[in-house]
Coordinates of C-alpha atoms in Angstrom, one line a residue:
Chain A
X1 CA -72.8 -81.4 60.9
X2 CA -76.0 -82.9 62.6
X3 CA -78.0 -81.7 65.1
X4 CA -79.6 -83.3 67.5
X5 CA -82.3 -83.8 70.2
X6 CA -80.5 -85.0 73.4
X7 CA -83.1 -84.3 76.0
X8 CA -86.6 -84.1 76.4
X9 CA -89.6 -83.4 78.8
X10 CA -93.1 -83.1 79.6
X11 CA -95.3 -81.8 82.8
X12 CA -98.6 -83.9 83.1
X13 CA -101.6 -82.9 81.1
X14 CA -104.1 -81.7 82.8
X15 CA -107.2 -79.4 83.4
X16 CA -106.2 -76.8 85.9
X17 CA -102.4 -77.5 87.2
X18 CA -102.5 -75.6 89.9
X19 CA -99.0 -73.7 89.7
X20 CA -97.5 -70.9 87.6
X21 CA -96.7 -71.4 84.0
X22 CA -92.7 -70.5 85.0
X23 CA -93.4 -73.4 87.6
X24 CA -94.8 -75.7 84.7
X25 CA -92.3 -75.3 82.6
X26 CA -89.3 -75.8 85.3
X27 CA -91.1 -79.4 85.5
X28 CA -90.6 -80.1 81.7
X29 CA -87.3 -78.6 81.7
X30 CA -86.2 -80.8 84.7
X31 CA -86.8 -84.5 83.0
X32 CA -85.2 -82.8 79.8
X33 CA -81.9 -82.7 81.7
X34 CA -82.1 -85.5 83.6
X35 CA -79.3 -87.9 83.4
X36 CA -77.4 -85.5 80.5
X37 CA -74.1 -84.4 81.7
X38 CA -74.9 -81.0 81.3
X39 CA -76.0 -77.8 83.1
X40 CA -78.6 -75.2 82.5
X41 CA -75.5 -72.8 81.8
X42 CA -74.1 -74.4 79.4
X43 CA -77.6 -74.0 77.4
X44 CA -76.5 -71.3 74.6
X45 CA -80.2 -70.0 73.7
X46 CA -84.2 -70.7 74.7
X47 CA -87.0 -70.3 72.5
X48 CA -90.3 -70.0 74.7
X49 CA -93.3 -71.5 72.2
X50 CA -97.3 -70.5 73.3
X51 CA -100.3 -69.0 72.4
X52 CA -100.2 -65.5 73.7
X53 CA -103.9 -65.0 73.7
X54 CA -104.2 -67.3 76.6
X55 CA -100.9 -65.4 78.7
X56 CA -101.5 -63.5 81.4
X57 CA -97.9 -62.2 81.1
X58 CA -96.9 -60.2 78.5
X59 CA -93.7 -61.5 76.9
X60 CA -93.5 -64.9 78.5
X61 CA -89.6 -65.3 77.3
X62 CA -88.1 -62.9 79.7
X63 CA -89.9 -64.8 82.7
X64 CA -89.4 -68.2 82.2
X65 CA -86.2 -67.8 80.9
X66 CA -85.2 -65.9 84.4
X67 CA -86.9 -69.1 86.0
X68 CA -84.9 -72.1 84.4
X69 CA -81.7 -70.1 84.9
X70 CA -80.9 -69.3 81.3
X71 CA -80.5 -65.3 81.8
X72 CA -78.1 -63.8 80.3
X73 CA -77.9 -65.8 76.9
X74 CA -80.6 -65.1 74.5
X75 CA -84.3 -65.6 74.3
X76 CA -87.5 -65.1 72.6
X77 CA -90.7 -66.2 71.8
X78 CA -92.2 -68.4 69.0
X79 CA -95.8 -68.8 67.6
X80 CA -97.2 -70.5 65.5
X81 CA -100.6 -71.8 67.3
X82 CA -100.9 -75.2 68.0
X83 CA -97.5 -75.9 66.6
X84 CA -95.4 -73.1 68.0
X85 CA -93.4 -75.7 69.4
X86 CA -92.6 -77.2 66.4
X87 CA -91.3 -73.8 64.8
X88 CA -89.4 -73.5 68.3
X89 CA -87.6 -76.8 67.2
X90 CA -87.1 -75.5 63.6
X91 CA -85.3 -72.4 64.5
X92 CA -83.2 -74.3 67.3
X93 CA -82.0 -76.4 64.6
X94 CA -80.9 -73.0 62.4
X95 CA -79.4 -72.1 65.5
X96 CA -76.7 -74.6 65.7
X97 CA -76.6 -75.7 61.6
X98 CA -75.5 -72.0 61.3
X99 CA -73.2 -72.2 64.2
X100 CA -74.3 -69.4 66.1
X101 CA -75.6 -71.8 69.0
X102 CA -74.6 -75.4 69.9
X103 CA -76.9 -76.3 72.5
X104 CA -80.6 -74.6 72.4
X105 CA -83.8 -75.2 75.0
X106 CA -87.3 -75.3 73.4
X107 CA -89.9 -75.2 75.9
X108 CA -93.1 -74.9 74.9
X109 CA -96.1 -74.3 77.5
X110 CA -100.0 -73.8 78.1
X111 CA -101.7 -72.8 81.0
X112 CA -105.7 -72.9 79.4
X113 CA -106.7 -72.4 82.8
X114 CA -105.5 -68.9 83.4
X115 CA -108.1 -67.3 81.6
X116 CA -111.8 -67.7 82.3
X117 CA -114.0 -69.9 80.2
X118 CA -116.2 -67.3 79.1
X119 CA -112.5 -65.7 78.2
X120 CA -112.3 -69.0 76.2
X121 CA -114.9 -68.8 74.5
X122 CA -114.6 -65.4 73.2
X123 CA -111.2 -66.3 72.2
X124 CA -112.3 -69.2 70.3
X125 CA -114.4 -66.8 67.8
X126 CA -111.0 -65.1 67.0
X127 CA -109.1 -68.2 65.2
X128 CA -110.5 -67.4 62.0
X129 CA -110.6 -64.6 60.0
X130 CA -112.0 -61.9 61.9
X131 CA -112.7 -59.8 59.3
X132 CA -114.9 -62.1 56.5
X133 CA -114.8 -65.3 58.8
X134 CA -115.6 -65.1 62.3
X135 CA -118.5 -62.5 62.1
X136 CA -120.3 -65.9 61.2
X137 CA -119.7 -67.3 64.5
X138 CA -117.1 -70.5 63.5
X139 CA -114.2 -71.7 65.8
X140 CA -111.9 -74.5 65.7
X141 CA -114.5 -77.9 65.8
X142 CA -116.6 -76.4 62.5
X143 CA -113.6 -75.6 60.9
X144 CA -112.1 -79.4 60.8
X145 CA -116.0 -80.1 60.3
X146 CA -116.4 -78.9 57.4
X147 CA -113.0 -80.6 56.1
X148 CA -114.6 -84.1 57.5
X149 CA -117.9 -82.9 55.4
X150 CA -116.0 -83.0 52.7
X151 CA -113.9 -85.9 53.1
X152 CA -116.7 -88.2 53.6
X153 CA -118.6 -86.6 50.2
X154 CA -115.4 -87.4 48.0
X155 CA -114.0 -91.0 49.6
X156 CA -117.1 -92.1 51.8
X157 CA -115.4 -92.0 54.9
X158 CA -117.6 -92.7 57.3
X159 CA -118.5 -91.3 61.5
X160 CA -117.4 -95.2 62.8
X161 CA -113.7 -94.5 61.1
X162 CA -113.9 -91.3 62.7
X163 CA -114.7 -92.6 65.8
X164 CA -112.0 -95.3 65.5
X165 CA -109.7 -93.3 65.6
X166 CA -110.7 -92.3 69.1
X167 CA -111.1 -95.4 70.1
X168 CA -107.2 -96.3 69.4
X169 CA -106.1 -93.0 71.0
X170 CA -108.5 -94.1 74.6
X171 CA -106.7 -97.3 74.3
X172 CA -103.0 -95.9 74.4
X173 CA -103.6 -93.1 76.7
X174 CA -104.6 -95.7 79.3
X175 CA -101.0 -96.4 79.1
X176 CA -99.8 -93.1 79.2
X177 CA -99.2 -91.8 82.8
X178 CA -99.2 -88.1 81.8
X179 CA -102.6 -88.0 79.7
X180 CA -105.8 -86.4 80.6
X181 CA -108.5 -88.7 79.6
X182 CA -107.0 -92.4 80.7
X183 CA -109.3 -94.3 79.4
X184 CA -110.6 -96.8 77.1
X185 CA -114.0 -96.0 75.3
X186 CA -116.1 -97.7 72.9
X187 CA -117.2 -97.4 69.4
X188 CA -120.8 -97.2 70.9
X189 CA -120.3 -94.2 73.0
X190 CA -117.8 -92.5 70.5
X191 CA -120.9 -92.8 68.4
X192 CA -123.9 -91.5 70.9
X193 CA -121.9 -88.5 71.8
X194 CA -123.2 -85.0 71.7
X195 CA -122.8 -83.2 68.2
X196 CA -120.1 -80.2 68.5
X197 CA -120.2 -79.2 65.0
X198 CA -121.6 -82.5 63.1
X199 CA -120.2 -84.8 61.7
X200 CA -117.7 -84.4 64.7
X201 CA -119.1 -85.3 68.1
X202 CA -117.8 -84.7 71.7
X203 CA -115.1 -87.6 71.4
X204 CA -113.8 -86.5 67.7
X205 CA -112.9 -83.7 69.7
X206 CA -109.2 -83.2 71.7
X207 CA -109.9 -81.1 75.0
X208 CA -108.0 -77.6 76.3
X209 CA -105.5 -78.7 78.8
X210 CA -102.6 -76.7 80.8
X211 CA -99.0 -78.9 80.1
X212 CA -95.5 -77.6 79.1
X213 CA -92.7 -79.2 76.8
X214 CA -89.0 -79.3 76.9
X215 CA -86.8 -80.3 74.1
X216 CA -82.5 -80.2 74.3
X217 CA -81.1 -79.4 71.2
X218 CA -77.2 -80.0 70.3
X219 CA -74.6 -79.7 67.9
X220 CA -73.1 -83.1 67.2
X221 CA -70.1 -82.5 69.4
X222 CA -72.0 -81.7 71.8
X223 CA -74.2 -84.1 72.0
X224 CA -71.9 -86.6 72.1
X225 CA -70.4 -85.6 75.1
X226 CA -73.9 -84.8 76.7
X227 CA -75.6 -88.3 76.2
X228 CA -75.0 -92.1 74.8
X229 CA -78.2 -91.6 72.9
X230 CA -78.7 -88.8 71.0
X231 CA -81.5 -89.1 68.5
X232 CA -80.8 -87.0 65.0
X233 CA -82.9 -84.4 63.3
X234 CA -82.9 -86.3 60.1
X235 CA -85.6 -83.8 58.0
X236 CA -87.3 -80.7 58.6
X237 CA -90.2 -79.2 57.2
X238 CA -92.4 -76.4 57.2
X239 CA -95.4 -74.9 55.1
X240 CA -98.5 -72.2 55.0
X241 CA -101.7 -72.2 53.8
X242 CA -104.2 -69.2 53.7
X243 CA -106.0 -68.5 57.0
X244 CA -109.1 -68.0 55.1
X245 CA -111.3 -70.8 54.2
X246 CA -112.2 -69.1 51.2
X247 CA -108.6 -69.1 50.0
X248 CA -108.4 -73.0 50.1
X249 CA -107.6 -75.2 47.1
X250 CA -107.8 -78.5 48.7
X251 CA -110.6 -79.3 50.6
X252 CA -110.4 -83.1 52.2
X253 CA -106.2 -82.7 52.7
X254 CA -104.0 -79.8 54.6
X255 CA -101.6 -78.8 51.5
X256 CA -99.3 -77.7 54.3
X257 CA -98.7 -80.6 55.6
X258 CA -98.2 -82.5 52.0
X259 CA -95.4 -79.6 51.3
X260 CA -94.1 -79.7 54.7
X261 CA -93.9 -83.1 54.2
X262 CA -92.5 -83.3 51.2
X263 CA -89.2 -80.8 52.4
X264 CA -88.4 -83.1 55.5
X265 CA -88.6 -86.7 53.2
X266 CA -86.8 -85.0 51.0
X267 CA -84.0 -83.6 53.3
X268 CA -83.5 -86.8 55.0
X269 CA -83.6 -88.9 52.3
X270 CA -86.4 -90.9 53.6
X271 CA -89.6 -92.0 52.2
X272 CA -93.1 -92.9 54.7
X273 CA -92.4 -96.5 54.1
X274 CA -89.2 -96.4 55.8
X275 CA -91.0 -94.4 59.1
X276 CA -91.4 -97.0 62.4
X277 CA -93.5 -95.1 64.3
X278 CA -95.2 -91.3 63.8
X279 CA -97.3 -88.6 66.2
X280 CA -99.5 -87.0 64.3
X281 CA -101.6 -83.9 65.2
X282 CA -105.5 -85.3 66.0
X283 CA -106.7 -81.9 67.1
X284 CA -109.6 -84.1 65.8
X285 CA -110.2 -87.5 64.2
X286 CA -110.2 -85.9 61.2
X287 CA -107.5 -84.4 61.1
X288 CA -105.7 -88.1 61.8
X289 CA -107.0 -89.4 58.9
X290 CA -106.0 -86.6 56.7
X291 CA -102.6 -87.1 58.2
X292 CA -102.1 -90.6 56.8
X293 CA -103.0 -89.4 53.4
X294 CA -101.0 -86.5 53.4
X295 CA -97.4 -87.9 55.0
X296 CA -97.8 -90.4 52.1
X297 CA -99.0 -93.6 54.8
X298 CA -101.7 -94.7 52.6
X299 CA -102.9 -93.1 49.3
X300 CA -105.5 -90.0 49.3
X301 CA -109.0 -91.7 49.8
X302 CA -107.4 -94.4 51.9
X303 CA -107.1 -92.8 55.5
X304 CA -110.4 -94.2 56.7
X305 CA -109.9 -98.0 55.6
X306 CA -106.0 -98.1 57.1
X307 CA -107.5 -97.1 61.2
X308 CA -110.4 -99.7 59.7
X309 CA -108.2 -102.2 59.6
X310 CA -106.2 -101.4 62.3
X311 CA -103.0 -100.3 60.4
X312 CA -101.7 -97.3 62.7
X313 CA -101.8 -99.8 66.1
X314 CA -98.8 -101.5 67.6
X315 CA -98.3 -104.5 65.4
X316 CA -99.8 -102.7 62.1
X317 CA -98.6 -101.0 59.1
X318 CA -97.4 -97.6 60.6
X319 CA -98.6 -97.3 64.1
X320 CA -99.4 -93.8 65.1
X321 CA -100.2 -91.9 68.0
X322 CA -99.2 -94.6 70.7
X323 CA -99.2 -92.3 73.6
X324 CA -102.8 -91.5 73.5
X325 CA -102.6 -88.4 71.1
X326 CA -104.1 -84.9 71.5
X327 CA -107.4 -86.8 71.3
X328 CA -106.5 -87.8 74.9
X329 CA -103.3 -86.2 75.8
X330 CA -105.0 -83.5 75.7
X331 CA -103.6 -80.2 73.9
X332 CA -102.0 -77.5 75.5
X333 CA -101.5 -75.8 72.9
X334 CA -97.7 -74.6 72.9
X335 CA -96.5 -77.5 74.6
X336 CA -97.8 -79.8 71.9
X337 CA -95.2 -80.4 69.4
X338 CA -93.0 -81.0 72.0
X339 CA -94.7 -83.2 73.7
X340 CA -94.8 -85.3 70.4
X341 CA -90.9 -85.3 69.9
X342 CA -90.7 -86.6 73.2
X343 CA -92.9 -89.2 72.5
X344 CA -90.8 -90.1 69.6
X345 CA -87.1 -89.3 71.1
X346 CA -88.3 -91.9 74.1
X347 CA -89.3 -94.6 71.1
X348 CA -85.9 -94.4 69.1
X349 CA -84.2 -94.4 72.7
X350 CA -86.0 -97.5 73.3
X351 CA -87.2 -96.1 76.6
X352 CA -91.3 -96.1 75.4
X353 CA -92.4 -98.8 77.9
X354 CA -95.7 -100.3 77.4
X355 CA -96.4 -98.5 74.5
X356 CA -92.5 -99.1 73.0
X357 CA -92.8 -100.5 69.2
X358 CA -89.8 -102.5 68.6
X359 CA -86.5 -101.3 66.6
X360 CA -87.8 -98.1 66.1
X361 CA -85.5 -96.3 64.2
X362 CA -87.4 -93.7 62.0
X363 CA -90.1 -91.8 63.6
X364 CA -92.1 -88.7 62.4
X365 CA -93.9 -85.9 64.2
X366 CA -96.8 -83.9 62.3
X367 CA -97.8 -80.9 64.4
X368 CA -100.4 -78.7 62.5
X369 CA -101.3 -75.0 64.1
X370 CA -104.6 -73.8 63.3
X371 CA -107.0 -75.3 60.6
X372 CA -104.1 -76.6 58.5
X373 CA -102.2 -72.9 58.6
X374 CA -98.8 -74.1 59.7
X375 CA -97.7 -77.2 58.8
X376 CA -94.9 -78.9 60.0
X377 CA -93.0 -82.1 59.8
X378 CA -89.6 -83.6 61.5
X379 CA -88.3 -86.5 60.8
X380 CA -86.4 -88.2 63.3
X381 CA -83.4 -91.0 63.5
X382 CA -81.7 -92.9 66.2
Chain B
X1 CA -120.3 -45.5 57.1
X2 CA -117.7 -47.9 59.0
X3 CA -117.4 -51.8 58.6
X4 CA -118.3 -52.1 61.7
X5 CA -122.1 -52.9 60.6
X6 CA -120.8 -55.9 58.8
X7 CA -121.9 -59.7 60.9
X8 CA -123.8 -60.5 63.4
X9 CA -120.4 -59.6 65.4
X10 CA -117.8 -57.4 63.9
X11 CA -114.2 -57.3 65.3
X12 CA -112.9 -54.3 63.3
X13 CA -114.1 -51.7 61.8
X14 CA -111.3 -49.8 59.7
X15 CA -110.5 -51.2 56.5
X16 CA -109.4 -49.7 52.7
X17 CA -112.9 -51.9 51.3
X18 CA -115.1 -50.8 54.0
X19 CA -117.5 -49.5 50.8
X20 CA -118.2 -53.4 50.9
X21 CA -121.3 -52.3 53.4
X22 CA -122.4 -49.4 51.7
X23 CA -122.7 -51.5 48.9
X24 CA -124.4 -54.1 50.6
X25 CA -127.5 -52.0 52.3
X26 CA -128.1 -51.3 48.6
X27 CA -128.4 -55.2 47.8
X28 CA -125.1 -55.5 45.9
X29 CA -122.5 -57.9 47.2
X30 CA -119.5 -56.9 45.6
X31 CA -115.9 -58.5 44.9
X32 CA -112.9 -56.1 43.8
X33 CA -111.0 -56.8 40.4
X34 CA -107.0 -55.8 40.1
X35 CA -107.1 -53.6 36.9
X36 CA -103.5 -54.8 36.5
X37 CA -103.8 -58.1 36.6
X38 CA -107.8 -59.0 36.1
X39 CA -107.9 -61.4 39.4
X40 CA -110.8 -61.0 41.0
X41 CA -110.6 -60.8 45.0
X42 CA -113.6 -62.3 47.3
X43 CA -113.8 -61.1 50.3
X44 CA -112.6 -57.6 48.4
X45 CA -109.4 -57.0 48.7
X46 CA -108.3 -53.2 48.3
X47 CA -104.6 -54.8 47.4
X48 CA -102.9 -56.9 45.2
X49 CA -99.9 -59.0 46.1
X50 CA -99.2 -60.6 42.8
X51 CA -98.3 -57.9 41.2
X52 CA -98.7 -54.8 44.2
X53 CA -101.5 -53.3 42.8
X54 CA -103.5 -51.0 44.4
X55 CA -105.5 -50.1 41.4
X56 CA -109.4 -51.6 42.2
X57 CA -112.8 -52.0 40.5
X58 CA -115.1 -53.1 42.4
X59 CA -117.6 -56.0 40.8
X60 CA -121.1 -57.2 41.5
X61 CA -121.2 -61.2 41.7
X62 CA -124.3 -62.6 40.6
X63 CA -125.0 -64.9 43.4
X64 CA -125.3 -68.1 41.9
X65 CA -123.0 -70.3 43.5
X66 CA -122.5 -74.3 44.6
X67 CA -122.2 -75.9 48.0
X68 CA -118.6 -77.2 48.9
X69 CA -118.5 -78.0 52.2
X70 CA -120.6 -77.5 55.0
X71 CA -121.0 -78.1 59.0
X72 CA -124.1 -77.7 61.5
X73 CA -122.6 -75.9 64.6
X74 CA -124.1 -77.3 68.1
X75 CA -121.9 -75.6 70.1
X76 CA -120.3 -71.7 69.5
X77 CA -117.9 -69.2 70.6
X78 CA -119.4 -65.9 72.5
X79 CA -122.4 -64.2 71.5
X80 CA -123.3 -66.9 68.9
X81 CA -124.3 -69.3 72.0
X82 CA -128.3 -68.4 71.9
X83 CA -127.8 -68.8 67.7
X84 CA -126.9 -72.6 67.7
X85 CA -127.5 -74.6 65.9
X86 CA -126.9 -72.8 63.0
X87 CA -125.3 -74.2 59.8
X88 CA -121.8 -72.5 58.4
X89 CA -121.1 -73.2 54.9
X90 CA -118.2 -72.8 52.2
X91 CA -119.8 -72.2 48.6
X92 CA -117.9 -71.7 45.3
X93 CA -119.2 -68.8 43.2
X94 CA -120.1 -68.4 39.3
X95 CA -116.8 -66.5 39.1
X96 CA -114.6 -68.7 40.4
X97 CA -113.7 -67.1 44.2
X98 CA -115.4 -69.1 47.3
X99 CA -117.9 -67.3 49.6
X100 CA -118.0 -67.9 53.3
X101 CA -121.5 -67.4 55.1
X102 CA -124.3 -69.2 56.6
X103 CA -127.0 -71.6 55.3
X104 CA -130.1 -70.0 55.0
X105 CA -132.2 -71.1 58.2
X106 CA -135.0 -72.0 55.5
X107 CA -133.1 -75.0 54.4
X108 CA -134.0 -77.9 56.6
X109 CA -130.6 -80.6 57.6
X110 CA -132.0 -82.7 55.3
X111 CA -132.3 -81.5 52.4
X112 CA -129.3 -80.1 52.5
X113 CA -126.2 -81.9 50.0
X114 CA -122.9 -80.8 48.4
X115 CA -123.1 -79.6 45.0
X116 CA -126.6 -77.8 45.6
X117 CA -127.5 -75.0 43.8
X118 CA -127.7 -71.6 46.2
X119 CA -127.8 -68.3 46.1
X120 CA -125.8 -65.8 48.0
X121 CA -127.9 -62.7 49.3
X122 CA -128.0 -60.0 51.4
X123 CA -129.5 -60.2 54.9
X124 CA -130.3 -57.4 57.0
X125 CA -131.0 -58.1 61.0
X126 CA -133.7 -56.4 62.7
X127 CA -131.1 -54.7 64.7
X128 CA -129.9 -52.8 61.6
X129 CA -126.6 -54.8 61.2
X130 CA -126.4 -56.3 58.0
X131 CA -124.8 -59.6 56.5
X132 CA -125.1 -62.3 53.9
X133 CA -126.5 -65.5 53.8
X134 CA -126.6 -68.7 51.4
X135 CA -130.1 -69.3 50.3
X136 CA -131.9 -72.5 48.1
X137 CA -131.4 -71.4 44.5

């Protein structure tokens, strides 16, 4: 039996929305069931995906399910950072492969603006380690840092590919209507930015953003009576790597995106020559890079000459991150990885616009939580 | 005495190797070794998941290490923002197990290059809290 995604939905991103995160999440939920012939009752299970440490509420689940008008069936919440989302998807798809649900919600939601910057900022300390790591003052940007540090030592990667990479998200996020930062910026001013932790600058940077995610999930006989379009879960993948820095082998790739990787090629018997279009999780240009080495686009070594030459735009080799990206999505953090399967449900549905690369049929999401912690992969079908 | 002396900023202060900063007023930064298995554990680890060990020694390292990876922060979560910038660094040790810590601010930017020699050593703050830091070999 197949499962698949039949609808999908995502709020604006934006820096303060303005409305309650139950509110922000009824928006996402809304475009999911647009045009499906189905009802909110007929949804079997949700899975709410955040980052508590930015909640106000305590046990978001119980709320937002209430909300949507999912109460009684179950719920529950779903972490995994940055890519709690993702793992919301992964155990919808247990759900109905298993039987015990045939059509599951996963919405996945940030408000970033509910807590105070300086509330921010003292979170930000707390990614890491707290015992052996954070007591030296690191957060996110020096984490990735230090992985670009060492990229550019082994394979001579240099700041302008980094900055390249930003410089393809500004010019798809133009044409994305629901992205933060809409618009186009230059090598030059990529370049001149202020250093965060160096060799990233301001612009290798993705920004905090308040945005929520909604992805239908359906048994096959389901979805066939729900939509003429269903798009299949063709693989799934997930990994770990320690949370440490001291515990990591590999030091210019995330290992948990190669294994992660590695499950969902396998599963759908697929390999990254046969994927049309990919989202991949630039929490940082880095981190794009490292994801066209380690989802098998182009060889280890080889992630800075293939945005060089303009392989991952419209047109190129694999074109990647055609909505804009985190980079200028922006990333609210639990509605991430759903905001990436939309992107690529609405590209194997044909319904991308602007942005839509033709015959798409095989498209990939990579949604990483943390500094390569969780790693996650889906491969998708139409 | 607690853990909670460890950093510049300490977010807990109960843990099974909190001897780690007794050990470390005297000079002595110390890894633990598994007697079952002989891994050695840095940061110290009081347990053992390969084989669920809690059987202990605890090890001097000698301090000689090699720079990994590195990154000059600009920009810092609270109560490091008066700090910046200040260099974080990931160093592989003598022994094998990878130290976490700060570049010495004696080091200038420039000179500073994977694969250098350093040496990891104690660091105690006026304030009486007391750390580690990477210094030039």
């Amino acid at each position: 039996m197949s499962v698949a995604i039949v609808g999908v939905g995502q709020t604006p991103f934006s820096r303060n929305c303005g409305v309650s995160i139950r509110e922000l999440c009824f928006e996402a939920f809304r475009e999911a069931l647009e045009d499906l012939n189905l009802t909110s009752k007929e949804i079997d299970a949700s899975i709410i995906c955040s980052a508590p440490e930015y909640d106000k509420q305590r046990s978001p689940a119980g709320l937002i399910s209430e909300y949507l008008g999912l109460t009684p069936k179950p719920t529950f919440y779903a972490e995994s950072i940055c890519s709690s989302s993702s793992t919301g998807v992964k155990v919808g798809y247990s759900f109905i492969k298993s039987g015990l649900h045939e059509i599951v919600a996963v919405i996945g939601f940030q408000k970033m603006s509910e807590i105070s910057s300086a509330e921010v900022q003292e979170r930000m300390g707390r990614g890491a380690d707290t015992q052996w790591e954070s007591p030296f003052g690191t957060m996110m940007p020096a984490g990735y840092a230090m992985y670009a540090r060492a990229h550019m030592q082994k394979y001579g990667t240099t700041e302008e590919q980094l900055a390249k990479i930003k410089v393809k998200s500004g010019k798809y996020a133009l044409l994305n209507p629901l992205a933060i930062f809409r618009r186009e910026i230059t090598l030059e001013e990529c370049l001149k930015a202020r250093v965060i932790a160096s060799p990233l600058k301001m612009y290798d940077c993705c920004a905090n953003a308040d945005g929520a995610s909604c992805v239908i999930m359906a048994s096959e006989e389901k979805a066939r009576k729900t939509t003429d379009t269903p798009v299949w879960v063709a693989g799934i993948g997930a990994a770990s790597d320690t949370l440490s820095t001291t515990g990591r082998s590999n030091l210019t790739g995330l290992t948990c995106a190669v294994d992660a990787a590695k499950q969902a090629y396998q599963m759908a018997h697929l390999e990254p020559k046969d994927v049309d279009v990919a989202e991949v999780h630039d929490c940082f240009t880095i981190a794009e890079i490292m994801a066209y080495e380690n989802l098998g686009f182009c060889k280890p070594s080889e992630g800075g000459k293939l945005i060089e030459e303009s392989q991952t735009y419209i047109g190129g080799k694999i074109p990647v991150n055609v909505d804009g990206g985190l980079l200028s999505k922006g990333h609210p953090i639990g509605a991430t990885g759903g905001s990436q399967i939309r992107t690529i449900v609405l590209q194997l549905q044909g319904r991308a616009g602007k942005t839509q690369v033709k015959g798409a049929e095989v498209g990939l999401v990579h949604n990483i939580g943390g500094i390569g912690v969780y790693g996650n992969v889906t491969l998708l079908r139409r | 005495m607690s853990f909670d002396k460890f950093g510049k900023i300490s977010y807990l202060s109960e843990t099974k190797v909190a001897d780690f900063a007794k050990y470390l007023e005297k000079g002595k930064i110390m890894a633990t070794r598994c007697n079952t298995c002989g891994k050695l554990y840095f940061p110290p680890q009081a347990d053992c998941p390969d084989d669920l060990s809690t059987d202990m020694t605890w090890e001097k390292l000698s301090g000689k290490c090699k720079l990994l990876t590195y990154t000059t922060a600009h920009f810092a979560p609270a109560g490091f923002q008066d700090d910046v910038p200040y260099t974080i660094a990931l160093a592989q040790c003598e022994e094998g197990v990878k130290v976490y810590a700060l570049l010495s601010r004696n080091i200038n930017e420039n000179e500073i290059c994977i694969g250098m020699d350093l040496k990891l050593t104690p660091l105690q703050f006026p304030n009486g809290r007391i750390t580690y830091e990477l210094k030039k070999a």
